[in-house]
Amino acid sequence: MARTDPKRDVVIVGLGWTGSILGIELAQEGLDILALERGEDRSTVPDFRYPQVIDELKYGIRFGFMQKPRNSTITLRRTLDEEAQPMRRLGSFLPGDGVGGAGIHWNGQTWRPMENEYRLRSYVEETFGAEIIPEDMTIQDWGVTAEELEPFYDRFEYMAGISGQAGNIKGEILEGGNPFEAPRSRDYPLPPLPQTTDALMFEQAAKAMGYHPFPRPAANASAAYTNEYGMQLGPCNFCGFCERYGCINYSKASPQTCILDALKRYPNFAYRVNSEVLRVDLANDRKTATGVTYWDEEAQEEVTQPADLVILAAYSLHNVHLMLLSGIGEPYNPQTGEGVTGKNYAYQMNGGTTLFFKDVEFNPFAAAGSSGISIDDFAINQIDFAAEGFIGGSYITAGQSNGQPIRGIALPSGVPSWGAEWKKGIGDWYGHSMSIGSHGSNLAYRDCFLDLDPTYKDRHGRPLMRMTFNWKPNDIRMTQFMRSKIEPIAQSMNPDSWKSSYKGDGARYDIRPYQTTHNVGGAIMGTDPNASALNRYLQAWGQHNVFVMGAGAFPQNIQYNPTGAVGALAYWAAEAIRKDYLPNPRPLV
Amino acid sequence: MRNFIHILFAALLITGLGFLAFITVPVQRTEPQTALADDWRPEEGQGEYAMRLADCAACHTAPDGELFAGNRPIESPLGTIYSSNITPDEATGIGGWSLDDFRAALYDGVRPDGTHLYPAMPYENYRKLTEEDIRALYHYFMEELEPVENRTLQSDLSFPFDQRWGLRAWKWVALGDPGFVADTDDPVLARGEYLVEGPGHCGACHTPRNNLMAEAALETPDEAFLSGGEIDGWTAPPLRGPDSAIRGWSAQDMAAILATGRNAHAAINGEMQLVVRDSTQFMNDEDLQALAAYLVNLNDGSTAPDRAEETETEALLVSADPDMPLGPRLYLDNCNACHFADGRGADEVFPELDGSSLVTAQSPTGLISMILTGSELPSTAERPSSLRMPGFGDRLSDEEVAELASFVRSAWNNGAQPVTPAQVAELRGDAEAKRD
């Protein structure tokens, strides 16, 4: 069975953050828009209603809001000579599905990259010389600058009601904010969240060591807020169920709280759920897309949906998968370094030290996803790469995000992980630990990439996407450097004991334990059609009516959580489409 | 003796004939209150706007039904009334009605065939409509709408209330003079007064009903007007006087709640959600400001009720004392996340419970319904979020709901009577019956 539906002006693939942003921005142009979402529909009530959603087993452990590997997964290998195997259980990263996407289950950390991260290769070459870049490192410039993107960060932050403290407004350094950040045009829309004990202790210790602590920018509202679309957030109550959960309280910025009810009011916008896009259909000359083909789960048939403009707004990995399946961009070849689609897949290099205090009650159950204190004294723009022997940087941070009983209890070294002694350890140590983490860059390498798996297929008969990824010495040196900075801070706080967890020499990527859902690259933006899949407006070089949103555009990973940059790029692309593309559809570069 | 019998017979005959005439002689229809030229035409959009002001959609559209095709069940204490189809369909709607027919329905509550309309149709209030609004409405319903064929259900009232001719007598008592006369020289206040008394028919819910179930007052100077009523189990709070739900609200607060269903203090509930959804959110700024000015003026001189800033309730809740009584404990476990320990919620998102007219209404049924089944704000242009409070009926027993409701009714600066589990059980039964 198959059907062809009437043509639309725009089809949007995926209704998470970027699909919602592009949806409402283009709906304002009066275009006839259809968004296709592979998962279920979701609303705060009933889907995130209290107390049903406060269920760690269902959502924290069994991934109630995440994609199901039986429907969608990847294969993984670490090196070119390994045979990739399918990921049969989610672990290292957790793509969402359903309306709102991963935008419903994030913690809410909303950062702007450093200025030099957008032009990393140029910055390194100009500052330290090209010779310090390892031979297999394929870092590139983004093709946009912090200054160009500033208004679009501003829009995203004001749309999402971010709570924070500016450190640099138009060049003026402000006490209490991040003094190393790129200049911003104005302060955050909401004041910082209140801080918990662990963050306050870290702040004091960091200050005593001469560092510059500041509150983490948070998409957990510190007060009632109304955004440009009239959408509303209520103050966060520190319930401790952010990451992996939808917010019970209209407090966490998400497509649901910030965009969707406003978007649904546009009569020229419609969306369909349980509709998984299988491929982008290209014209015979392959120079434009003619629409998409999707699987209508309800009707159990393939649907051809013609459209003048195709916006890929699925999770970064799925956007790349669709591009590979549809022939958008030459697939990347690691042997020759040629081809662009799938190139420069990167991840995030994090580490942390856990501190145990017998006599401190941290009350970890009172937590917001992004409250906390950070320092950027070892950020990517503060380090002498030539002297330290690596390229990259991290922000260092403390802030408890939950006190959930199954995953949220740290135990000191020496406490067994089972049996009576474990039970006793849980009793002794619940609420008596805190952690200081480093959240760092992960650079791009010739043999870290995405392509189609030669063996495994999904339920629609499409090849799975194959991820080839491993940790590299440069990034391991970076995280070890952070360890050398964090451990002295930890020691200065006089814990009863502490333990560290940082990738060491020879560390290999393990897809099982959760690390972070910050998968970037594969559909990278840039200035050269032979080296990037998208131009600086996120437009496919080869098919001018295809725009690709998301962190897939990052040529290597920034040292920050990606959502801020993903949101800014979405507004940046939306503006280019509205002002420049629609009046005259063509390659914008 | 014979004389007496004659007289009695004559009296009976006259009464009988009179009664027959009462039932059968057509009602004299009210004339237009202003002369308008025959070729008067409403401006573009004026008809639809008049329809919004009069909120025809809320009653004349069934849930999931076609717009204005009728059949919305309206529960009254006497039984269920089904709203009529007011699309211009000849067979099942109001197609073929003359302007005079149309005006008679709005002013006199009669159909063209002389049948009396039940006063669920607020002709007590619509009698104040200007001729311009009547003509605009007539144009809208006759010429701007497509006919929809939809036969409406027979209303289901018990004897004697199913005898519509009895309404003729009721109208002698219930109806005031036709037409609108302002009680003020201020044109803004006068516009607000007109909107409230006439098309907005606010008094239909916010004014108490007398023994004959007529609105106890129809005009602003009478202190009974807008002094509070009840609609379908929800309290329509007093809008004036010492118990006014809007005491101390600014004009901005008034305009905000009418345009968006929410403001810094409260969120609308019950039937008022339909009013905002279908009527007040479409008002232009000028009318919103007029309405707001009228309501502020109606509460002129009364400031917000004195409220202690620091309350024992807040201290108790913040203490997190495990031995605290069940009511506050249930509050902490179920309500505190949004409404907070101080009962003040958050502006425009989470309504205040301290001093809330819903919480402290004399009848607790609205509050109990809210706890059992929750509530969803209508999406409006300025505030599109359909903010929704979940129901807690599946989580709390009748006893627990009663404890919780009694607690919030007496918490902070509130001082309303407690709630019994039996009251909760009755409402829970109603809610389940409705769902099934």
Coordinates of N, CA, C and O in Angstrom, one line a residue, chain B residues 300-359:
Chain B
D300 N -15.2 50.2 43.2 CA -14.5 51.4 43.6 C -14.3 51.6 45.1 O -15.3 51.4 45.8
G301 N -13.1 52.0 45.5 CA -12.9 52.2 46.9 C -12.6 51.0 47.7 O -12.1 51.1 48.8
S302 N -12.8 49.8 47.1 CA -12.4 48.6 47.9 C -11.1 48.2 47.5 O -10.8 47.9 46.3
T303 N -10.2 48.1 48.4 CA -8.8 47.7 48.1 C -8.8 46.1 48.3 O -9.8 45.6 48.8
A304 N -7.7 45.6 48.0 CA -7.6 44.1 48.2 C -7.8 43.8 49.6 O -7.4 44.6 50.5
P305 N -8.4 42.7 49.9 CA -8.6 42.3 51.3 C -7.3 42.2 52.1 O -6.3 41.9 51.5
D306 N -7.3 42.6 53.3 CA -6.0 42.6 54.1 C -5.6 41.1 54.2 O -6.4 40.2 54.5
R307 N -4.4 40.9 53.9 CA -3.9 39.5 54.0 C -2.6 39.6 54.8 O -1.7 40.3 54.4
A308 N -2.5 38.7 55.8 CA -1.2 38.6 56.5 C -0.2 38.1 55.6 O -0.5 37.1 54.8
E309 N 1.0 38.7 55.6 CA 2.1 38.2 54.7 C 2.7 36.9 55.2 O 2.9 35.9 54.5
E310 N 2.9 36.9 56.5 CA 3.4 35.6 57.2 C 2.3 34.9 57.9 O 1.6 35.5 58.7
T311 N 2.1 33.7 57.5 CA 0.9 33.0 58.0 C 1.4 31.7 58.8 O 2.5 31.2 58.5
E312 N 0.6 31.3 59.7 CA 0.9 30.0 60.4 C 0.9 28.9 59.4 O 1.7 27.9 59.6
T313 N 0.0 29.0 58.4 CA 0.0 27.9 57.4 C 1.4 27.7 56.8 O 1.9 26.6 56.6
E314 N 1.9 28.8 56.3 CA 3.2 28.8 55.6 C 4.3 28.2 56.6 O 5.1 27.3 56.2
A315 N 4.3 28.7 57.8 CA 5.3 28.2 58.8 C 5.1 26.7 59.0 O 6.1 25.9 59.0
L316 N 3.9 26.2 59.0 CA 3.6 24.8 59.2 C 4.2 24.0 58.0 O 4.9 23.0 58.2
L317 N 3.8 24.5 56.8 CA 4.2 23.7 55.6 C 5.8 23.7 55.5 O 6.3 22.7 55.2
V318 N 6.4 24.9 55.8 CA 7.8 24.9 55.6 C 8.5 24.1 56.7 O 9.6 23.6 56.4
S319 N 7.9 23.9 57.8 CA 8.5 23.1 58.9 C 8.8 21.7 58.4 O 9.6 21.0 58.9
A320 N 8.0 21.2 57.4 CA 8.0 19.8 57.0 C 7.9 18.8 58.1 O 8.5 17.8 58.1
D321 N 7.3 19.2 59.2 CA 7.1 18.4 60.3 C 6.3 17.1 60.0 O 5.2 17.2 59.5
P322 N 6.9 15.9 60.1 CA 6.2 14.7 59.7 C 4.9 14.5 60.5 O 4.1 13.7 60.1
D323 N 4.8 15.1 61.6 CA 3.6 14.9 62.4 C 2.4 15.9 62.1 O 1.4 15.9 62.8
M324 N 2.6 16.7 61.0 CA 1.6 17.6 60.7 C 0.3 16.9 60.3 O 0.4 15.7 59.8
P325 N -0.9 17.5 60.4 CA -2.1 16.8 60.1 C -2.2 16.4 58.6 O -1.4 16.9 57.8
L326 N -3.1 15.5 58.3 CA -3.2 15.0 57.0 C -3.4 16.1 55.9 O -2.8 16.0 54.8
G327 N -4.3 17.1 56.2 CA -4.6 18.1 55.2 C -3.3 18.8 54.6 O -3.1 18.7 53.4
P328 N -2.6 19.4 55.5 CA -1.3 20.1 55.0 C -0.3 19.1 54.4 O 0.4 19.4 53.5
R329 N -0.3 17.8 54.9 CA 0.6 16.9 54.4 C 0.2 16.6 52.9 O 1.1 16.5 52.0
L330 N -1.1 16.4 52.7 CA -1.6 16.2 51.3 C -1.3 17.4 50.4 O -0.9 17.2 49.3
Y331 N -1.4 18.6 51.0 CA -1.0 19.8 50.3 C 0.4 19.7 49.8 O 0.7 20.0 48.6
L332 N 1.3 19.4 50.7 CA 2.7 19.3 50.4 C 3.0 18.3 49.3 O 3.8 18.5 48.4
D333 N 2.3 17.2 49.4 CA 2.5 16.1 48.4 C 1.9 16.3 47.1 O 2.3 15.7 46.1
N334 N 0.9 17.2 47.0 CA 0.1 17.2 45.8 C 0.0 18.6 45.2 O -0.1 18.8 44.0
C335 N 0.1 19.7 46.0 CA -0.2 21.0 45.5 C 0.9 22.0 45.6 O 1.0 22.9 44.8
N336 N 1.8 21.7 46.5 CA 2.9 22.7 46.9 C 3.8 23.0 45.7 O 4.3 24.1 45.6
A337 N 4.0 22.0 44.8 CA 4.9 22.2 43.7 C 4.6 23.4 42.9 O 5.5 24.1 42.4
C338 N 3.3 23.7 42.7 CA 2.9 24.8 41.9 C 2.4 26.0 42.7 O 2.7 27.1 42.4
H339 N 1.6 25.7 43.7 CA 0.9 26.8 44.5 C 1.8 27.3 45.6 O 1.4 28.3 46.2
F340 N 2.8 26.5 46.0 CA 3.8 27.0 47.0 C 3.2 27.1 48.4 O 2.0 27.1 48.6
A341 N 4.2 27.1 49.3 CA 3.8 27.1 50.7 C 3.1 28.4 51.2 O 2.3 28.4 52.1
D342 N 3.3 29.4 50.4 CA 2.6 30.7 50.8 C 1.3 30.8 50.1 O 0.6 31.8 50.3
G343 N 0.9 29.8 49.3 CA -0.4 29.8 48.7 C -0.6 30.9 47.6 O -1.7 31.2 47.2
R344 N 0.6 31.4 47.2 CA 0.5 32.5 46.2 C 0.8 32.1 44.8 O 0.7 33.0 43.9
G345 N 1.2 30.9 44.5 CA 1.4 30.4 43.2 C 2.4 31.3 42.5 O 3.4 31.8 43.1
A346 N 2.2 31.5 41.2 CA 3.1 32.3 40.4 C 2.3 33.1 39.3 O 1.4 32.5 38.7
D347 N 2.7 34.3 39.0 CA 1.9 35.2 38.2 C 1.5 34.5 36.8 O 2.4 34.0 36.1
E348 N 0.3 34.5 36.6 CA -0.3 34.0 35.3 C -0.2 32.5 35.0 O -0.7 32.0 34.0
V349 N 0.6 31.8 35.9 CA 0.8 30.4 35.6 C 0.1 29.5 36.6 O -0.7 28.6 36.3
F350 N 0.4 29.8 37.9 CA -0.2 29.0 39.0 C -1.0 29.9 39.8 O -0.5 30.8 40.5
P351 N -2.3 29.8 39.9 CA -3.2 30.7 40.6 C -3.0 30.7 42.1 O -2.5 29.7 42.7
E352 N -3.3 31.9 42.7 CA -3.2 32.0 44.1 C -4.3 31.2 44.7 O -5.4 31.1 44.2
L353 N -4.0 30.5 45.8 CA -5.1 29.8 46.6 C -5.5 30.7 47.8 O -6.6 30.5 48.3
D354 N -4.5 31.5 48.3 CA -4.8 32.4 49.4 C -5.8 33.5 48.9 O -5.4 34.3 48.1
G355 N -7.0 33.5 49.4 CA -7.9 34.5 48.9 C -8.6 34.1 47.6 O -9.4 35.0 47.1
S356 N -8.4 33.0 47.1 CA -9.1 32.6 45.8 C -10.6 32.4 46.0 O -11.0 31.8 47.0
S357 N -11.3 33.0 45.1 CA -12.8 32.8 45.2 C -13.2 31.4 45.0 O -14.3 31.0 45.5
L358 N -12.5 30.7 44.2 CA -12.8 29.2 44.0 C -12.6 28.5 45.3 O -13.5 27.7 45.7
V359 N -11.5 28.7 46.0 CA -11.2 28.0 47.2 C -12.2 28.3 48.3 O -12.6 27.4 49.0

